[in-house]
PDB file of C-alpha atoms and ligand atoms in Angstrom:
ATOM      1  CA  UNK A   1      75.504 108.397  90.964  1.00  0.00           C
ATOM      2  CA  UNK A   2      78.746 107.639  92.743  1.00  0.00           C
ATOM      3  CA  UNK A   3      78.841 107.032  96.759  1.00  0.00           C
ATOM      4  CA  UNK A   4      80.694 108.878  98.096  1.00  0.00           C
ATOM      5  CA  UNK A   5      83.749 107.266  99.926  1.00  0.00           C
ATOM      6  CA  UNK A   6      85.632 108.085 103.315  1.00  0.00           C
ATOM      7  CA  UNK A   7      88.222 105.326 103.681  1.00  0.00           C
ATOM      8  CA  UNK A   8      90.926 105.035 106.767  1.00  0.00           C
ATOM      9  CA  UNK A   9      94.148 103.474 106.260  1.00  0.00           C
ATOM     10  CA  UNK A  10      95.587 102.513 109.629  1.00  0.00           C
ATOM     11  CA  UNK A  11      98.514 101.336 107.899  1.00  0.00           C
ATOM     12  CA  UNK A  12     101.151  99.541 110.858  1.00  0.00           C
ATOM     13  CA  UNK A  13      98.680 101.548 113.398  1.00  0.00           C
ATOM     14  CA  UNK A  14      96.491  99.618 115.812  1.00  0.00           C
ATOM     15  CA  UNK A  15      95.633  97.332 118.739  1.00  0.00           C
ATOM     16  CA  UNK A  16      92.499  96.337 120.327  1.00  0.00           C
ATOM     17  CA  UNK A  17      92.290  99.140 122.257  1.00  0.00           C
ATOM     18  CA  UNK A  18      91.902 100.866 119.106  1.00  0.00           C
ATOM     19  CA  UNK A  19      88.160  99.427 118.152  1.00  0.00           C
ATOM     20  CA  UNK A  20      86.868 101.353 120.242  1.00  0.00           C
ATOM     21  CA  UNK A  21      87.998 104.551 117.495  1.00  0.00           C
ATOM     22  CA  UNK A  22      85.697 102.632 114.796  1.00  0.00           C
ATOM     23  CA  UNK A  23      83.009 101.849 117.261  1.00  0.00           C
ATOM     24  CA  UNK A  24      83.279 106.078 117.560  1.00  0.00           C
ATOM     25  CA  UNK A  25      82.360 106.212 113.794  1.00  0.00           C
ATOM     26  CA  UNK A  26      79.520 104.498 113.299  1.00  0.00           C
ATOM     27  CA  UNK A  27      76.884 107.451 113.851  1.00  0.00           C
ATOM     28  CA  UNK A  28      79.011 109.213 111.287  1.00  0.00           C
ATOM     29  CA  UNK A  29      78.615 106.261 108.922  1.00  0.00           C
ATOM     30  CA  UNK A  30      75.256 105.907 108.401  1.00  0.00           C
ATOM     31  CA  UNK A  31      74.882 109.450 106.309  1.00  0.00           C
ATOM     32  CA  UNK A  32      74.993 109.387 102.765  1.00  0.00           C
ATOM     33  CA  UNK A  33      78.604 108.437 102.450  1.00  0.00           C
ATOM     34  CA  UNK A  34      80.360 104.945 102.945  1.00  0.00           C
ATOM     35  CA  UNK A  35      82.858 104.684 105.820  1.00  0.00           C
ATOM     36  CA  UNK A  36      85.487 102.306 105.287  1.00  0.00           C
ATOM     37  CA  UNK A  37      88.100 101.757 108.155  1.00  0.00           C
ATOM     38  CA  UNK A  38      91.493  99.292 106.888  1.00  0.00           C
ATOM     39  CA  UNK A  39      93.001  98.546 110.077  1.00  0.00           C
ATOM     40  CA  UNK A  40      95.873  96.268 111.012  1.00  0.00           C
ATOM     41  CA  UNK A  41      94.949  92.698 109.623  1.00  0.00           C
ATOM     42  CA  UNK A  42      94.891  91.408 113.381  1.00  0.00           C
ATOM     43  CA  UNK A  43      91.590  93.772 113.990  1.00  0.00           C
ATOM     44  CA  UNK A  44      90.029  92.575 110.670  1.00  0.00           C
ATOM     45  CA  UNK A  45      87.676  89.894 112.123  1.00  0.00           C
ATOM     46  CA  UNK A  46      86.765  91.715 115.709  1.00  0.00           C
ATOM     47  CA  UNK A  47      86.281  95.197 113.840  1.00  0.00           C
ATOM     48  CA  UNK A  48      84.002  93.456 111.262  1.00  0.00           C
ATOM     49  CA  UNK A  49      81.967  91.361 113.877  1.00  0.00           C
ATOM     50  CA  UNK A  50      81.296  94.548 115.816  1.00  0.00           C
ATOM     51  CA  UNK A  51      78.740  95.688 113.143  1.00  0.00           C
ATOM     52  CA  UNK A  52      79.361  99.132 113.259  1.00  0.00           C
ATOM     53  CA  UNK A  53      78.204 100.153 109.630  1.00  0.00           C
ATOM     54  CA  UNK A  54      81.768 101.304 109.214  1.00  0.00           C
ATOM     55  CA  UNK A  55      82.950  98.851 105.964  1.00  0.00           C
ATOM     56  CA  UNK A  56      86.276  97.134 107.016  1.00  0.00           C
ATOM     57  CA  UNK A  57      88.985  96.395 104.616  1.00  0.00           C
ATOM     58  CA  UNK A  58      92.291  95.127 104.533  1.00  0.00           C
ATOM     59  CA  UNK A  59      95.993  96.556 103.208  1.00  0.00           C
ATOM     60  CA  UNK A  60      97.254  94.541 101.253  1.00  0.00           C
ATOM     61  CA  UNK A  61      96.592  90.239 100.143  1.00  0.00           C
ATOM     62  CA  UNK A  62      98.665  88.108  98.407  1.00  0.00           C
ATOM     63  CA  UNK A  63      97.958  87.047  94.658  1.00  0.00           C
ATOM     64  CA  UNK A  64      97.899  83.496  95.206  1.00  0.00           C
ATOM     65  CA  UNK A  65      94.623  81.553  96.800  1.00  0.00           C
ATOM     66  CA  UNK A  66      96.955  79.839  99.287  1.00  0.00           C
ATOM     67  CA  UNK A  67     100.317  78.048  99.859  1.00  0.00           C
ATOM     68  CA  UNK A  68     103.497  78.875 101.392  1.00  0.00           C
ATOM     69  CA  UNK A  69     104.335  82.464 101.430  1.00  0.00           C
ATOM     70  CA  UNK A  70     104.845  82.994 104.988  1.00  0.00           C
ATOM     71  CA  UNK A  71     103.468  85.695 106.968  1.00  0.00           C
ATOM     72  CA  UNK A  72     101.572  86.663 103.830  1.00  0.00           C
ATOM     73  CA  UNK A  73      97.570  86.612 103.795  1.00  0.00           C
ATOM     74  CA  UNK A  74      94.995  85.796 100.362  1.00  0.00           C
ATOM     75  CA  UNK A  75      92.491  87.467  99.286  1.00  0.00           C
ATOM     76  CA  UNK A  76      89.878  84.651 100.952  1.00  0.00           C
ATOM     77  CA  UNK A  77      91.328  85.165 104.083  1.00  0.00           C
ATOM     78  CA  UNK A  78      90.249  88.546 104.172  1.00  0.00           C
ATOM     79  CA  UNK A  79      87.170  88.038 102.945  1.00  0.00           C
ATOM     80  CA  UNK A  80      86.363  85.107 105.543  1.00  0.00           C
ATOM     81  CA  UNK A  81      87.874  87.367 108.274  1.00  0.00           C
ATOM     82  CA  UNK A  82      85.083  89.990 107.593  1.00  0.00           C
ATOM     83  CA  UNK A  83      86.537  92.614 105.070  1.00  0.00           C
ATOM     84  CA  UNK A  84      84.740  93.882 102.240  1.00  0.00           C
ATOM     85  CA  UNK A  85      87.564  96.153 100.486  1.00  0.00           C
ATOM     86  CA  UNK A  86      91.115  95.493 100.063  1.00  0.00           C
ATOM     87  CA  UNK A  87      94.008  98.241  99.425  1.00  0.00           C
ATOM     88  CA  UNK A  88      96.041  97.274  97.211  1.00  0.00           C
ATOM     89  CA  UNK A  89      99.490  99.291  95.294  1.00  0.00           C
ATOM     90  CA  UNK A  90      99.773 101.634  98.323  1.00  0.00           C
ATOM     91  CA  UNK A  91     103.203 103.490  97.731  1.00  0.00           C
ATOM     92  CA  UNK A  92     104.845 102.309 101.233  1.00  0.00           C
ATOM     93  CA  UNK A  93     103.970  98.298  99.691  1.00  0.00           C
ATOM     94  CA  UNK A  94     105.458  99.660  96.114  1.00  0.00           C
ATOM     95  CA  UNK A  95     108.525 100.615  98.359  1.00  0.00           C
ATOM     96  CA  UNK A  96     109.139  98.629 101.493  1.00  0.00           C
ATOM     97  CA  UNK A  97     108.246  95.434  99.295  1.00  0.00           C
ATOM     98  CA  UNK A  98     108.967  96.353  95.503  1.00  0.00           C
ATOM     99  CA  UNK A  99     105.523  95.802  93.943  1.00  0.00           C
ATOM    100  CA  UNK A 100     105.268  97.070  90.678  1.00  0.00           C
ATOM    101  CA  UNK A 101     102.387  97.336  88.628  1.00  0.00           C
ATOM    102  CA  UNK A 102     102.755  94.084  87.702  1.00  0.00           C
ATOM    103  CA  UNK A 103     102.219  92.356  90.994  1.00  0.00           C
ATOM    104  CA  UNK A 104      99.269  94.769  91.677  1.00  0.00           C
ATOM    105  CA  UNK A 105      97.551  93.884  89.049  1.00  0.00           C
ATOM    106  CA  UNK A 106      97.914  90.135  90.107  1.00  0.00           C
ATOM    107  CA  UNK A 107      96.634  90.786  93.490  1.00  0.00           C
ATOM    108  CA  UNK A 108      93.477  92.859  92.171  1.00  0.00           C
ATOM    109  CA  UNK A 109      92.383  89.758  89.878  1.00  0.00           C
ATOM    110  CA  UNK A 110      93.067  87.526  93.386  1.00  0.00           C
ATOM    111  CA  UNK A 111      90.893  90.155  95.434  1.00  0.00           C
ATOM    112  CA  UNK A 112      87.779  90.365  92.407  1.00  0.00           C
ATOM    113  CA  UNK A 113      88.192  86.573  92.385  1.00  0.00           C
ATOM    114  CA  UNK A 114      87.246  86.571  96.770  1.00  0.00           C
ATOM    115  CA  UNK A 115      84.649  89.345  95.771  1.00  0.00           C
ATOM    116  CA  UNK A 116      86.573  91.916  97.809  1.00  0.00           C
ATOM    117  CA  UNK A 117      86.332  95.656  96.244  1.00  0.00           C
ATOM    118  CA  UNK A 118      90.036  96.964  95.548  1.00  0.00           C
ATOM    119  CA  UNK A 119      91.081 100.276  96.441  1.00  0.00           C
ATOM    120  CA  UNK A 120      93.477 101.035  94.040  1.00  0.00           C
ATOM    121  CA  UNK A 121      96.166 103.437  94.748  1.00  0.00           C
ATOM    122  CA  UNK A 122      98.733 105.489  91.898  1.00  0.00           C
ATOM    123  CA  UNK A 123     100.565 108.461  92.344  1.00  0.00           C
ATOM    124  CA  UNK A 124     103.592 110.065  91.722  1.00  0.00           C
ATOM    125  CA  UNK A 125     106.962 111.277  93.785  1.00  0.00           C
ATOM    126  CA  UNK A 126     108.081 114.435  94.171  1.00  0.00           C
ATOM    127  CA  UNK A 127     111.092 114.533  91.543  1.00  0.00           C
ATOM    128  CA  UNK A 128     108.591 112.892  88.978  1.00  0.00           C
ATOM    129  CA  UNK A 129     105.913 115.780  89.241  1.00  0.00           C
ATOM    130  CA  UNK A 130     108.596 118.900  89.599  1.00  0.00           C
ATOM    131  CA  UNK A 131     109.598 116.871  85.961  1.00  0.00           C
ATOM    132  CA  UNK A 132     105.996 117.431  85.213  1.00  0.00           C
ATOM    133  CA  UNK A 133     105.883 113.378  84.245  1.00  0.00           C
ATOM    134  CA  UNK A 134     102.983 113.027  86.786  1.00  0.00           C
ATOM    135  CA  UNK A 135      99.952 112.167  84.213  1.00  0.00           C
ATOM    136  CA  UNK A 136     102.466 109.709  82.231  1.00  0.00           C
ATOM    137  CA  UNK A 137     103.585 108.072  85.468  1.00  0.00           C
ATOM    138  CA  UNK A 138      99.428 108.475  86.633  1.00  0.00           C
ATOM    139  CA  UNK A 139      98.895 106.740  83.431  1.00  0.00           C
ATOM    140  CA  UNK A 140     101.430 103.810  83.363  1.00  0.00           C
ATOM    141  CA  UNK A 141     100.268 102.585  86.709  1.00  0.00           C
ATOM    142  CA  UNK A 142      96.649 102.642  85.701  1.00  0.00           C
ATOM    143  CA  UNK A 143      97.348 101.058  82.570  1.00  0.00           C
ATOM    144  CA  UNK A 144      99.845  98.176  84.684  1.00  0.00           C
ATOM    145  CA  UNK A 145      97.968  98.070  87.915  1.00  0.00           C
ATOM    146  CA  UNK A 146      94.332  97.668  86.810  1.00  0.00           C
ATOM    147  CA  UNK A 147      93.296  94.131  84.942  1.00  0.00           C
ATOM    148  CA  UNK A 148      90.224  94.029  82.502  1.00  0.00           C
ATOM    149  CA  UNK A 149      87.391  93.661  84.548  1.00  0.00           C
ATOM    150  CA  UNK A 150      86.958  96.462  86.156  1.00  0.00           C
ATOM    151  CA  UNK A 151      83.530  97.831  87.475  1.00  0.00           C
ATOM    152  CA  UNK A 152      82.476 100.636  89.312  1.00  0.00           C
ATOM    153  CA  UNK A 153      81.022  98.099  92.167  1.00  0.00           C
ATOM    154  CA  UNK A 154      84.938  96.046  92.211  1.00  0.00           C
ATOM    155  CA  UNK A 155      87.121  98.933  92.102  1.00  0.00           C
ATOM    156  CA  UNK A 156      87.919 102.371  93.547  1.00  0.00           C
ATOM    157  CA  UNK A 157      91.095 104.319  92.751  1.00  0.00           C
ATOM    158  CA  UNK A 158      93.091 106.493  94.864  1.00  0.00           C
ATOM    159  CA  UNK A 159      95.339 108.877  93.767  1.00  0.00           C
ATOM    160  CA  UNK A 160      97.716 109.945  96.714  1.00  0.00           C
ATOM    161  CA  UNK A 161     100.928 111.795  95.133  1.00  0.00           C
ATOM    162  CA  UNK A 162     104.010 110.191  97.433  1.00  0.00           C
ATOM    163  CA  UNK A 163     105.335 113.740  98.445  1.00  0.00           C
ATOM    164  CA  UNK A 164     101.610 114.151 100.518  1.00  0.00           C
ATOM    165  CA  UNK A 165     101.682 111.116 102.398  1.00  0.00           C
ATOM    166  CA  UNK A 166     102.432 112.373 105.680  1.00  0.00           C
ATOM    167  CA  UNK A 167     104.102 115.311 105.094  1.00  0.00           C
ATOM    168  CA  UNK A 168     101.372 117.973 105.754  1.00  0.00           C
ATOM    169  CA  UNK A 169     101.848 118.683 101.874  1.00  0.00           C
ATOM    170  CA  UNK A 170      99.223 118.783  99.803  1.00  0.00           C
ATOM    171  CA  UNK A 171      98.728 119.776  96.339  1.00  0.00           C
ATOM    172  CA  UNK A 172      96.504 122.605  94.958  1.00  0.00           C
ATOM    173  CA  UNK A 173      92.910 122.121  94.155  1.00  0.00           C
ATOM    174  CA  UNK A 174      93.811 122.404  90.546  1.00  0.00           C
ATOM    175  CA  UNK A 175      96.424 120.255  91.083  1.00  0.00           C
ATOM    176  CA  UNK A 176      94.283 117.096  92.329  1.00  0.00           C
ATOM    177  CA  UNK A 177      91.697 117.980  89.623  1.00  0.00           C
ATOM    178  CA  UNK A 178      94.015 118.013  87.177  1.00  0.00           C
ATOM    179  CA  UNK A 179      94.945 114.362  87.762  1.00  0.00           C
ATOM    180  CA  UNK A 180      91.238 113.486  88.623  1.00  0.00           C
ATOM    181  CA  UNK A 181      89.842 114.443  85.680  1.00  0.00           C
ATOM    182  CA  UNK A 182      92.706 112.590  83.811  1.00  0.00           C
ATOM    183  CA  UNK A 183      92.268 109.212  85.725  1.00  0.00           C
ATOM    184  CA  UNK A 184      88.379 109.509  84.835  1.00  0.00           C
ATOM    185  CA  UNK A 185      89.239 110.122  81.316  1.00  0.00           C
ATOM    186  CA  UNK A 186      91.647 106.897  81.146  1.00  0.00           C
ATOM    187  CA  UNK A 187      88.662 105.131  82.755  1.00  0.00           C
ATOM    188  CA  UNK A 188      86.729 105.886  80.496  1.00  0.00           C
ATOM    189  CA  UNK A 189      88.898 105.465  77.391  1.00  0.00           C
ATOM    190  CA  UNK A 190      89.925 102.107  78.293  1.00  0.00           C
ATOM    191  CA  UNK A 191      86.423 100.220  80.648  1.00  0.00           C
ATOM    192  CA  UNK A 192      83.390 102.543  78.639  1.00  0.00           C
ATOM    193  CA  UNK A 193      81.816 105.753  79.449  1.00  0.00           C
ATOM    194  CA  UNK A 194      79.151 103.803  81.849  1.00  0.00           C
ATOM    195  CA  UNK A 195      81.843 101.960  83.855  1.00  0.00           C
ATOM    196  CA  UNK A 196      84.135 104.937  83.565  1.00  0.00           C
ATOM    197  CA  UNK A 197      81.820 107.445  85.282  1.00  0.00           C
ATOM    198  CA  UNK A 198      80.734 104.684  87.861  1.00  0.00           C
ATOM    199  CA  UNK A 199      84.798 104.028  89.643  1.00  0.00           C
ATOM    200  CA  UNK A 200      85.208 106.288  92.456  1.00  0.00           C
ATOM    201  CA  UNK A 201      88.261 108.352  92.562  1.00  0.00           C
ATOM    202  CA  UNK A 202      89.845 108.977  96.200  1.00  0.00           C
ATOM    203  CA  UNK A 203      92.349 111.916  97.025  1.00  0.00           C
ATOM    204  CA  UNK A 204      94.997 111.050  99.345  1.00  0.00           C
ATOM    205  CA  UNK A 205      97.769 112.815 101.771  1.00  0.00           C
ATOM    206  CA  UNK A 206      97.329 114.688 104.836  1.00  0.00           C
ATOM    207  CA  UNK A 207      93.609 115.057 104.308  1.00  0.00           C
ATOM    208  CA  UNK A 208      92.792 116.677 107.626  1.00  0.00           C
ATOM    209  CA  UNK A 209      89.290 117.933 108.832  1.00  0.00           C
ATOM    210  CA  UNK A 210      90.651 121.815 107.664  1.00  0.00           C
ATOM    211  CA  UNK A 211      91.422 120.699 104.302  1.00  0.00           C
ATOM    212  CA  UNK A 212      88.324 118.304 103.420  1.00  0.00           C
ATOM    213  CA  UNK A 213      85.987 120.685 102.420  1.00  0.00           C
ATOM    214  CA  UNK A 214      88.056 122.360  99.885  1.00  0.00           C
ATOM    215  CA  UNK A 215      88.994 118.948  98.562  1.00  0.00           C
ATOM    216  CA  UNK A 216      86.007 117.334  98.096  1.00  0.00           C
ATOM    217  CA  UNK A 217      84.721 120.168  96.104  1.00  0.00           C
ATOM    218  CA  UNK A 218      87.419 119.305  93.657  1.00  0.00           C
ATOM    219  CA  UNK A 219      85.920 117.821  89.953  1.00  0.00           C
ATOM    220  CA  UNK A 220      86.040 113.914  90.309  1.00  0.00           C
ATOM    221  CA  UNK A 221      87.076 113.664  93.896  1.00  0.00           C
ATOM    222  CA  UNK A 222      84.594 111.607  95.382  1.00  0.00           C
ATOM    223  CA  UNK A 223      86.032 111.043  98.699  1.00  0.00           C
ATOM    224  CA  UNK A 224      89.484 110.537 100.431  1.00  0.00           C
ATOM    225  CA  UNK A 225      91.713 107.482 101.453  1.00  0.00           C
ATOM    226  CA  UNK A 226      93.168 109.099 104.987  1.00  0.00           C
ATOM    227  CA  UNK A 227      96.181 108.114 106.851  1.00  0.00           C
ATOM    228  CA  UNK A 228      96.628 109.524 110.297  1.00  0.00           C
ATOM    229  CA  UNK A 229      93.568 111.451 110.717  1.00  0.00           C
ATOM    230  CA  UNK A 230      91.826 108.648 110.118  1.00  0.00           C
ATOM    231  CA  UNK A 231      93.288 106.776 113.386  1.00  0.00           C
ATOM    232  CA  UNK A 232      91.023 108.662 115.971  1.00  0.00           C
ATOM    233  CA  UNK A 233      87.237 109.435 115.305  1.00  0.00           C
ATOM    234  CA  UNK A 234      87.961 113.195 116.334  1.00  0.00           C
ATOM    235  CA  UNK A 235      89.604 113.615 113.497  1.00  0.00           C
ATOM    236  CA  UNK A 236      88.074 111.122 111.478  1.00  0.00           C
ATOM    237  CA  UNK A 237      84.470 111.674 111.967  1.00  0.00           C
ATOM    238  CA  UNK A 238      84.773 115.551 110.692  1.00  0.00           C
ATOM    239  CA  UNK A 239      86.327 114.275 107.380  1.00  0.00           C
ATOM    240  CA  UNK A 240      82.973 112.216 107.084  1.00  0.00           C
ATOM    241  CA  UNK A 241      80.665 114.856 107.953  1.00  0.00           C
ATOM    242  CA  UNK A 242      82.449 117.270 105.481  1.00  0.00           C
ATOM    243  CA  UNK A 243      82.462 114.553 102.847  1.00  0.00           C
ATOM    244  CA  UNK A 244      78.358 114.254 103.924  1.00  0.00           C
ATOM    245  CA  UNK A 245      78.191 117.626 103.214  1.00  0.00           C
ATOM    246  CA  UNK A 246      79.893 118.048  99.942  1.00  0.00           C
ATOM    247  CA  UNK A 247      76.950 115.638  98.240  1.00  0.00           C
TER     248      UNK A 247
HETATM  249  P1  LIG B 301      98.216 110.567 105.480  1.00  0.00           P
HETATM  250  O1  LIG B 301      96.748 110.923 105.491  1.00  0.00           O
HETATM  251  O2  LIG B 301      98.739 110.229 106.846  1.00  0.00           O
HETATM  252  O3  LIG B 301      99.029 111.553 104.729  1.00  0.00           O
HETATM  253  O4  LIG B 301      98.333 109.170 104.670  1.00  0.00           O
HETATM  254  C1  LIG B 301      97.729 109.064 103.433  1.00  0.00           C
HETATM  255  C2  LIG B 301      97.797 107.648 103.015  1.00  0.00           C
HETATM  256  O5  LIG B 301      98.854 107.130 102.685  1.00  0.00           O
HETATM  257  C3  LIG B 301      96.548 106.869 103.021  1.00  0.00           C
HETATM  258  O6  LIG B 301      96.708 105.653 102.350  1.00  0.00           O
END
């Protein structure tokens, strides 16, 4: 059986004031499904120490243990700073900081090595799915991003097509089925049935509370990585109960 899996992805979102959002969640998080908040790395170590029962995660590491790569942070240091999970291959990094698969699949091996669980993310832009290349580009980054090794207890993958990050697009039920059922299937192919079946698959972009329902009763979604209605437990804590109730 898979847990399900409601993760938050504050992205460049966040002060102190802000704990008090996760402290908001934890009721929410202790029904059947995980709750996993990444916030800013500067709220890592005070939103872990609060002990909510909310799982706290970081956005991105570095590949390297340590050394000097300024302003970046290892895998280690999240770990020691109180985060369980790690996002790593977001689109904005792939962008703003031209990671490829390549570098992705550097920093998972650096995150498995500090026993942090990656959240891996693929997905595809707009001009690539109205090309209909969206399972071959779906494919290539699983194939680039993801090193041997994987398990379901190490990794999680989250498939969050560009054109819905933020947008208030999101694709049809079939749509994100289609693509779930194909990520399982490369899972599969490539780690074993067992391990295969056991990775949890995330939908993201614009996940609200109206739309949760309908997408968690999608094939192979077993959860959601959320952006901005993940940044306030109003919005946040609905997405978990509809994700409780979708078991
Ligand atoms: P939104 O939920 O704001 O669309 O963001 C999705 C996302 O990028 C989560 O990683």
């Amino acid at each position: 059986m898979r847990r399900k899996l409601a993760a938050g992805n504050w992205k460049m979102n966040g002060t102190r004031a802000a704990l008090s959002e996760i402290a908001a969640m934890a009721e929410a998080a202790k029904g059947a499904a995980e709750v996993l908040i990444c916030p800013p790395a500067t709220l890592i170590a005070e939103a872990a120490g609060a002990n909510t029962g909310v799982a706290i995660g970081g956005q991105d590491c570095h590949a390297e243990a340590k050394g000097a790569h300024t302003g970046d942070l290892s895998a280690d240091m999240l770990k020691d700073a109180g985060a369980s999970h790690v996002i790593l291959g977001h689109s904005e990094r792939r962008e703003d900081h031209d990671e490829h698969d390549d570098h992705v699949r550097a920093k998972t091996r650096a995150a498995w090595e500090a026993g942090l669980v990656v959240v891996l993310c693929c997905g595809e832009t707009l001009a690539e799915r109205e090309a209909q290349n969206t399972l071959d580009i779906i494919g290539g980054q699983l194939a680039g991003s993801i090193p041997d090794g994987a398990t379901g207890h190490n990794l999680v993958v989250a498939y969050e097509p560009i054109w819905a990050i933020g947008t208030g697009k999101v694709p049809t039920t079939d749509q994100i089925g289609e693509v779930h059922d194909f990520i399982r299937a490369r899972l599969e192919k490539r780690f074993g049935e067992g391990v295969g079946r056991s990775v949890r698959l995330l939908y993201g972009g614009s996940v609200k509370p109206a739309n949760a329902t309908e997408i968690f009763a999608v094939s192979n979604v077993d959860g959601a990585l959320v952006g901005g209605a993940s940044l306030k437990a109003a919005d946040f804590v609905p997405i978990i109960e509809a994700l409780n109730a979708s078991a």
